[in-house]
Amino acid sequence: MTSPDTRAYRRIPADERPPLLFPGYASTVQRAPAQPLEYLPHMLTELTGPLLGEGRVGPLDHDLTRQHVGEPQGQRIVVHGRVLDEDGRPVPRTLVEVWQANAGGRYRHVTDTWPSPLDPNFTGTGRALTDDQGRYEFVTIKPGAYPWRNHDNAWRPAHIHFSLFGRAFTQRLVTQMYFPDDPLFFQDPIFNSVPDPVARQRMVSRYDHGATQEQWALGFAFDIVLRGREQTPFEDEDDDE
């Protein structure tokens, strides 16, 4: 849905953003809006708070490998990048949150019961604020693929969920970061719900040897563009077409 405040920005073509209803992704059949969307103006409380800032981020929130007494199992990785606006300018002091499965492909969640062991030293959640240049960095474990019941013999490619906040909870965008050359891309409806293959690749990180640390961790780069021609595809985009 286009609000009066955003009509000056370039409209993202339909083939560059996932539709709210994508039959191959079964849960969208149940949760996609059945009625036309309506614009609701923000009220004062939505514009003024709650604020998300430095006081909300702990010293180990960005390092998912040091949040417990022991070390988690799996391949240690460094994920870094920049958050940019439609003109390529950095977006400073924005809250970036991640959540993911462990190395065995299991989430620490009551509804995840597939027989892959939980890791007592890995919770799978982190947060960080971008710096003045829009940069963020997480240290974590490469997540494993996992089965789900969307279709026959369905497995999700390895991925990390990203949530980006502005200065209020109403300013939130959600996407997923995938890893290069994953063999499961061909049958993943979430990845393939973005019609344009070029736009789809904006959700795929790139291996970064410069960020790789000898005998310790592999590096992956993932820039997130919030708007414009090079926008990263986000989940739950409003659509008034």
PDB file of N, CA, C and O in Angstrom, residues 95-146:
ATOM      1  N   LEU A  95      18.720  -0.400  14.204  1.00  0.00           N
ATOM      2  CA  LEU A  95      18.818  -1.674  14.908  1.00  0.00           C
ATOM      3  C   LEU A  95      18.651  -2.823  13.924  1.00  0.00           C
ATOM      4  O   LEU A  95      17.659  -2.899  13.201  1.00  0.00           O
ATOM      5  N   VAL A  96      19.638  -3.724  13.903  1.00  0.00           N
ATOM      6  CA  VAL A  96      19.600  -4.918  13.062  1.00  0.00           C
ATOM      7  C   VAL A  96      19.516  -6.130  13.980  1.00  0.00           C
ATOM      8  O   VAL A  96      20.374  -6.316  14.852  1.00  0.00           O
ATOM      9  N   GLU A  97      18.498  -6.935  13.817  1.00  0.00           N
ATOM     10  CA  GLU A  97      18.343  -8.157  14.606  1.00  0.00           C
ATOM     11  C   GLU A  97      18.404  -9.367  13.683  1.00  0.00           C
ATOM     12  O   GLU A  97      17.973  -9.298  12.527  1.00  0.00           O
ATOM     13  N   VAL A  98      18.956 -10.481  14.193  1.00  0.00           N
ATOM     14  CA  VAL A  98      19.016 -11.725  13.429  1.00  0.00           C
ATOM     15  C   VAL A  98      18.487 -12.870  14.275  1.00  0.00           C
ATOM     16  O   VAL A  98      18.551 -12.831  15.508  1.00  0.00           O
ATOM     17  N   TRP A  99      17.938 -13.869  13.593  1.00  0.00           N
ATOM     18  CA  TRP A  99      17.626 -15.133  14.264  1.00  0.00           C
ATOM     19  C   TRP A  99      17.799 -16.249  13.249  1.00  0.00           C
ATOM     20  O   TRP A  99      17.640 -16.050  12.055  1.00  0.00           O
ATOM     21  N   GLN A 100      18.147 -17.441  13.746  1.00  0.00           N
ATOM     22  CA  GLN A 100      18.535 -18.514  12.842  1.00  0.00           C
ATOM     23  C   GLN A 100      18.483 -19.864  13.547  1.00  0.00           C
ATOM     24  O   GLN A 100      18.428 -19.957  14.777  1.00  0.00           O
ATOM     25  N   ALA A 101      18.542 -20.921  12.728  1.00  0.00           N
ATOM     26  CA  ALA A 101      18.675 -22.274  13.247  1.00  0.00           C
ATOM     27  C   ALA A 101      20.132 -22.537  13.625  1.00  0.00           C
ATOM     28  O   ALA A 101      21.041 -21.809  13.224  1.00  0.00           O
ATOM     29  N   ASN A 102      20.364 -23.606  14.397  1.00  0.00           N
ATOM     30  CA  ASN A 102      21.737 -23.964  14.753  1.00  0.00           C
ATOM     31  C   ASN A 102      22.392 -24.738  13.610  1.00  0.00           C
ATOM     32  O   ASN A 102      21.823 -24.868  12.516  1.00  0.00           O
ATOM     33  N   ALA A 103      23.580 -25.272  13.839  1.00  0.00           N
ATOM     34  CA  ALA A 103      24.319 -25.959  12.785  1.00  0.00           C
ATOM     35  C   ALA A 103      23.596 -27.204  12.292  1.00  0.00           C
ATOM     36  O   ALA A 103      23.821 -27.661  11.167  1.00  0.00           O
ATOM     37  N   GLY A 104      22.722 -27.774  13.129  1.00  0.00           N
ATOM     38  CA  GLY A 104      21.942 -28.929  12.725  1.00  0.00           C
ATOM     39  C   GLY A 104      20.618 -28.581  12.090  1.00  0.00           C
ATOM     40  O   GLY A 104      19.821 -29.470  11.771  1.00  0.00           O
ATOM     41  N   GLY A 105      20.354 -27.285  11.906  1.00  0.00           N
ATOM     42  CA  GLY A 105      19.120 -26.873  11.279  1.00  0.00           C
ATOM     43  C   GLY A 105      17.928 -26.824  12.209  1.00  0.00           C
ATOM     44  O   GLY A 105      16.782 -26.886  11.759  1.00  0.00           O
ATOM     45  N   ARG A 106      18.156 -26.669  13.512  1.00  0.00           N
ATOM     46  CA  ARG A 106      17.035 -26.633  14.460  1.00  0.00           C
ATOM     47  C   ARG A 106      17.012 -25.309  15.212  1.00  0.00           C
ATOM     48  O   ARG A 106      18.046 -24.806  15.650  1.00  0.00           O
ATOM     49  N   TYR A 107      15.797 -24.758  15.353  1.00  0.00           N
ATOM     50  CA  TYR A 107      15.594 -23.542  16.123  1.00  0.00           C
ATOM     51  C   TYR A 107      15.342 -23.893  17.588  1.00  0.00           C
ATOM     52  O   TYR A 107      14.766 -24.943  17.905  1.00  0.00           O
ATOM     53  N   ARG A 108      15.743 -23.005  18.470  1.00  0.00           N
ATOM     54  CA  ARG A 108      15.392 -23.161  19.877  1.00  0.00           C
ATOM     55  C   ARG A 108      13.983 -22.584  20.062  1.00  0.00           C
ATOM     56  O   ARG A 108      13.795 -21.436  20.501  1.00  0.00           O
ATOM     57  N   HIS A 109      13.007 -23.375  19.704  1.00  0.00           N
ATOM     58  CA  HIS A 109      11.614 -22.948  19.749  1.00  0.00           C
ATOM     59  C   HIS A 109      10.735 -24.160  20.032  1.00  0.00           C
ATOM     60  O   HIS A 109      11.004 -25.267  19.530  1.00  0.00           O
ATOM     61  N   VAL A 110       9.684 -23.965  20.805  1.00  0.00           N
ATOM     62  CA  VAL A 110       8.850 -25.091  21.237  1.00  0.00           C
ATOM     63  C   VAL A 110       8.176 -25.797  20.065  1.00  0.00           C
ATOM     64  O   VAL A 110       7.836 -26.983  20.170  1.00  0.00           O
ATOM     65  N   THR A 111       7.943 -25.107  18.966  1.00  0.00           N
ATOM     66  CA  THR A 111       7.278 -25.742  17.830  1.00  0.00           C
ATOM     67  C   THR A 111       8.238 -26.466  16.894  1.00  0.00           C
ATOM     68  O   THR A 111       7.788 -27.162  15.983  1.00  0.00           O
ATOM     69  N   ASP A 112       9.549 -26.320  17.113  1.00  0.00           N
ATOM     70  CA  ASP A 112      10.529 -27.008  16.280  1.00  0.00           C
ATOM     71  C   ASP A 112      10.901 -28.313  16.978  1.00  0.00           C
ATOM     72  O   ASP A 112      11.658 -28.320  17.948  1.00  0.00           O
ATOM     73  N   THR A 113      10.371 -29.410  16.476  1.00  0.00           N
ATOM     74  CA  THR A 113      10.550 -30.702  17.143  1.00  0.00           C
ATOM     75  C   THR A 113      11.169 -31.760  16.245  1.00  0.00           C
ATOM     76  O   THR A 113      11.146 -32.939  16.573  1.00  0.00           O
ATOM     77  N   TRP A 114      11.740 -31.352  15.115  1.00  0.00           N
ATOM     78  CA  TRP A 114      12.327 -32.388  14.257  1.00  0.00           C
ATOM     79  C   TRP A 114      13.588 -32.938  14.924  1.00  0.00           C
ATOM     80  O   TRP A 114      14.266 -32.232  15.686  1.00  0.00           O
ATOM     81  N   PRO A 115      13.932 -34.219  14.696  1.00  0.00           N
ATOM     82  CA  PRO A 115      14.983 -34.877  15.479  1.00  0.00           C
ATOM     83  C   PRO A 115      16.402 -34.483  15.106  1.00  0.00           C
ATOM     84  O   PRO A 115      17.193 -35.292  14.644  1.00  0.00           O
ATOM     85  N   SER A 116      16.713 -33.207  15.302  1.00  0.00           N
ATOM     86  CA  SER A 116      18.090 -32.729  15.240  1.00  0.00           C
ATOM     87  C   SER A 116      18.376 -32.145  16.614  1.00  0.00           C
ATOM     88  O   SER A 116      17.516 -31.465  17.187  1.00  0.00           O
ATOM     89  N   PRO A 117      19.544 -32.413  17.191  1.00  0.00           N
ATOM     90  CA  PRO A 117      19.768 -32.006  18.576  1.00  0.00           C
ATOM     91  C   PRO A 117      19.839 -30.494  18.753  1.00  0.00           C
ATOM     92  O   PRO A 117      20.350 -29.775  17.892  1.00  0.00           O
ATOM     93  N   LEU A 118      19.324 -30.021  19.870  1.00  0.00           N
ATOM     94  CA  LEU A 118      19.533 -28.638  20.272  1.00  0.00           C
ATOM     95  C   LEU A 118      20.963 -28.469  20.744  1.00  0.00           C
ATOM     96  O   LEU A 118      21.580 -29.401  21.246  1.00  0.00           O
ATOM     97  N   ASP A 119      21.491 -27.272  20.589  1.00  0.00           N
ATOM     98  CA  ASP A 119      22.833 -26.948  21.058  1.00  0.00           C
ATOM     99  C   ASP A 119      22.688 -26.105  22.319  1.00  0.00           C
ATOM    100  O   ASP A 119      22.180 -24.981  22.259  1.00  0.00           O
ATOM    101  N   PRO A 120      23.117 -26.612  23.487  1.00  0.00           N
ATOM    102  CA  PRO A 120      22.949 -25.847  24.725  1.00  0.00           C
ATOM    103  C   PRO A 120      23.728 -24.540  24.741  1.00  0.00           C
ATOM    104  O   PRO A 120      23.454 -23.663  25.565  1.00  0.00           O
ATOM    105  N   ASN A 121      24.690 -24.396  23.818  1.00  0.00           N
ATOM    106  CA  ASN A 121      25.515 -23.185  23.781  1.00  0.00           C
ATOM    107  C   ASN A 121      25.163 -22.270  22.613  1.00  0.00           C
ATOM    108  O   ASN A 121      25.963 -21.419  22.226  1.00  0.00           O
ATOM    109  N   PHE A 122      23.970 -22.458  22.061  1.00  0.00           N
ATOM    110  CA  PHE A 122      23.582 -21.610  20.930  1.00  0.00           C
ATOM    111  C   PHE A 122      22.089 -21.323  21.002  1.00  0.00           C
ATOM    112  O   PHE A 122      21.259 -22.221  20.895  1.00  0.00           O
ATOM    113  N   THR A 123      21.759 -20.031  21.178  1.00  0.00           N
ATOM    114  CA  THR A 123      20.368 -19.610  21.209  1.00  0.00           C
ATOM    115  C   THR A 123      19.878 -19.203  19.838  1.00  0.00           C
ATOM    116  O   THR A 123      18.709 -19.398  19.494  1.00  0.00           O
ATOM    117  N   GLY A 124      20.752 -18.605  19.030  1.00  0.00           N
ATOM    118  CA  GLY A 124      20.397 -18.287  17.651  1.00  0.00           C
ATOM    119  C   GLY A 124      19.782 -16.924  17.431  1.00  0.00           C
ATOM    120  O   GLY A 124      19.146 -16.691  16.402  1.00  0.00           O
ATOM    121  N   THR A 125      19.970 -15.993  18.368  1.00  0.00           N
ATOM    122  CA  THR A 125      19.446 -14.638  18.193  1.00  0.00           C
ATOM    123  C   THR A 125      20.541 -13.624  18.503  1.00  0.00           C
ATOM    124  O   THR A 125      21.391 -13.843  19.370  1.00  0.00           O
ATOM    125  N   GLY A 126      20.512 -12.502  17.792  1.00  0.00           N
ATOM    126  CA  GLY A 126      21.489 -11.444  18.022  1.00  0.00           C
ATOM    127  C   GLY A 126      20.963 -10.104  17.564  1.00  0.00           C
ATOM    128  O   GLY A 126      19.961 -10.020  16.841  1.00  0.00           O
ATOM    129  N   ARG A 127      21.651  -9.044  17.984  1.00  0.00           N
ATOM    130  CA  ARG A 127      21.263  -7.688  17.571  1.00  0.00           C
ATOM    131  C   ARG A 127      22.487  -6.788  17.575  1.00  0.00           C
ATOM    132  O   ARG A 127      23.462  -7.022  18.298  1.00  0.00           O
ATOM    133  N   ALA A 128      22.437  -5.774  16.748  1.00  0.00           N
ATOM    134  CA  ALA A 128      23.536  -4.812  16.650  1.00  0.00           C
ATOM    135  C   ALA A 128      22.992  -3.511  16.085  1.00  0.00           C
ATOM    136  O   ALA A 128      21.987  -3.494  15.367  1.00  0.00           O
ATOM    137  N   LEU A 129      23.683  -2.415  16.407  1.00  0.00           N
ATOM    138  CA  LEU A 129      23.369  -1.119  15.809  1.00  0.00           C
ATOM    139  C   LEU A 129      24.383  -0.818  14.716  1.00  0.00           C
ATOM    140  O   LEU A 129      25.585  -1.066  14.892  1.00  0.00           O
ATOM    141  N   THR A 130      23.928  -0.288  13.593  1.00  0.00           N
ATOM    142  CA  THR A 130      24.869   0.134  12.571  1.00  0.00           C
ATOM    143  C   THR A 130      25.671   1.337  13.073  1.00  0.00           C
ATOM    144  O   THR A 130      25.187   2.126  13.884  1.00  0.00           O
ATOM    145  N   ASP A 131      26.918   1.456  12.594  1.00  0.00           N
ATOM    146  CA  ASP A 131      27.743   2.580  12.994  1.00  0.00           C
ATOM    147  C   ASP A 131      27.462   3.788  12.104  1.00  0.00           C
ATOM    148  O   ASP A 131      26.499   3.801  11.324  1.00  0.00           O
ATOM    149  N   ASP A 132      28.304   4.804  12.186  1.00  0.00           N
ATOM    150  CA  ASP A 132      28.079   6.031  11.417  1.00  0.00           C
ATOM    151  C   ASP A 132      28.139   5.808   9.906  1.00  0.00           C
ATOM    152  O   ASP A 132      27.608   6.616   9.141  1.00  0.00           O
ATOM    153  N   GLN A 133      28.792   4.731   9.468  1.00  0.00           N
ATOM    154  CA  GLN A 133      28.878   4.402   8.048  1.00  0.00           C
ATOM    155  C   GLN A 133      27.852   3.347   7.636  1.00  0.00           C
ATOM    156  O   GLN A 133      27.939   2.799   6.535  1.00  0.00           O
ATOM    157  N   GLY A 134      26.900   3.055   8.517  1.00  0.00           N
ATOM    158  CA  GLY A 134      25.874   2.072   8.209  1.00  0.00           C
ATOM    159  C   GLY A 134      26.344   0.634   8.298  1.00  0.00           C
ATOM    160  O   GLY A 134      25.648  -0.278   7.838  1.00  0.00           O
ATOM    161  N   ARG A 135      27.503   0.389   8.929  1.00  0.00           N
ATOM    162  CA  ARG A 135      28.062  -0.951   8.974  1.00  0.00           C
ATOM    163  C   ARG A 135      27.561  -1.732  10.183  1.00  0.00           C
ATOM    164  O   ARG A 135      27.365  -1.177  11.262  1.00  0.00           O
ATOM    165  N   TYR A 136      27.389  -3.042   9.991  1.00  0.00           N
ATOM    166  CA  TYR A 136      27.047  -3.956  11.079  1.00  0.00           C
ATOM    167  C   TYR A 136      27.930  -5.199  10.958  1.00  0.00           C
ATOM    168  O   TYR A 136      28.527  -5.459   9.902  1.00  0.00           O
ATOM    169  N   GLU A 137      28.006  -5.975  12.026  1.00  0.00           N
ATOM    170  CA  GLU A 137      28.759  -7.233  11.988  1.00  0.00           C
ATOM    171  C   GLU A 137      28.215  -8.190  13.042  1.00  0.00           C
ATOM    172  O   GLU A 137      27.902  -7.785  14.158  1.00  0.00           O
ATOM    173  N   PHE A 138      28.074  -9.455  12.643  1.00  0.00           N
ATOM    174  CA  PHE A 138      27.691 -10.521  13.560  1.00  0.00           C
ATOM    175  C   PHE A 138      28.702 -11.656  13.466  1.00  0.00           C
ATOM    176  O   PHE A 138      29.212 -11.950  12.386  1.00  0.00           O
ATOM    177  N   VAL A 139      28.987 -12.279  14.600  1.00  0.00           N
ATOM    178  CA  VAL A 139      29.750 -13.523  14.641  1.00  0.00           C
ATOM    179  C   VAL A 139      28.764 -14.609  15.041  1.00  0.00           C
ATOM    180  O   VAL A 139      28.060 -14.486  16.051  1.00  0.00           O
ATOM    181  N   THR A 140      28.695 -15.671  14.246  1.00  0.00           N
ATOM    182  CA  THR A 140      27.694 -16.693  14.511  1.00  0.00           C
ATOM    183  C   THR A 140      28.162 -18.037  13.961  1.00  0.00           C
ATOM    184  O   THR A 140      29.343 -18.216  13.645  1.00  0.00           O
ATOM    185  N   ILE A 141      27.240 -18.981  13.861  1.00  0.00           N
ATOM    186  CA  ILE A 141      27.489 -20.310  13.312  1.00  0.00           C
ATOM    187  C   ILE A 141      26.676 -20.453  12.035  1.00  0.00           C
ATOM    188  O   ILE A 141      25.516 -20.032  11.977  1.00  0.00           O
ATOM    189  N   LYS A 142      27.258 -21.046  11.005  1.00  0.00           N
ATOM    190  CA  LYS A 142      26.500 -21.237   9.776  1.00  0.00           C
ATOM    191  C   LYS A 142      25.338 -22.179  10.049  1.00  0.00           C
ATOM    192  O   LYS A 142      25.525 -23.295  10.529  1.00  0.00           O
ATOM    193  N   PRO A 143      24.101 -21.726   9.773  1.00  0.00           N
ATOM    194  CA  PRO A 143      22.946 -22.573  10.061  1.00  0.00           C
ATOM    195  C   PRO A 143      22.848 -23.747   9.098  1.00  0.00           C
ATOM    196  O   PRO A 143      23.320 -23.690   7.963  1.00  0.00           O
ATOM    197  N   GLY A 144      22.219 -24.813   9.564  1.00  0.00           N
ATOM    198  CA  GLY A 144      21.993 -25.972   8.716  1.00  0.00           C
ATOM    199  C   GLY A 144      20.651 -25.894   8.007  1.00  0.00           C
ATOM    200  O   GLY A 144      19.766 -25.130   8.394  1.00  0.00           O
ATOM    201  N   ALA A 145      20.504 -26.692   6.958  1.00  0.00           N
ATOM    202  CA  ALA A 145      19.201 -26.822   6.305  1.00  0.00           C
ATOM    203  C   ALA A 145      18.269 -27.606   7.219  1.00  0.00           C
ATOM    204  O   ALA A 145      18.714 -28.358   8.090  1.00  0.00           O
ATOM    205  N   TYR A 146      16.967 -27.428   7.020  1.00  0.00           N
ATOM    206  CA  TYR A 146      16.015 -28.182   7.847  1.00  0.00           C
ATOM    207  C   TYR A 146      14.770 -28.530   7.040  1.00  0.00           C
ATOM    208  O   TYR A 146      14.404 -27.834   6.092  1.00  0.00           O
TER     209      TYR A 146
END
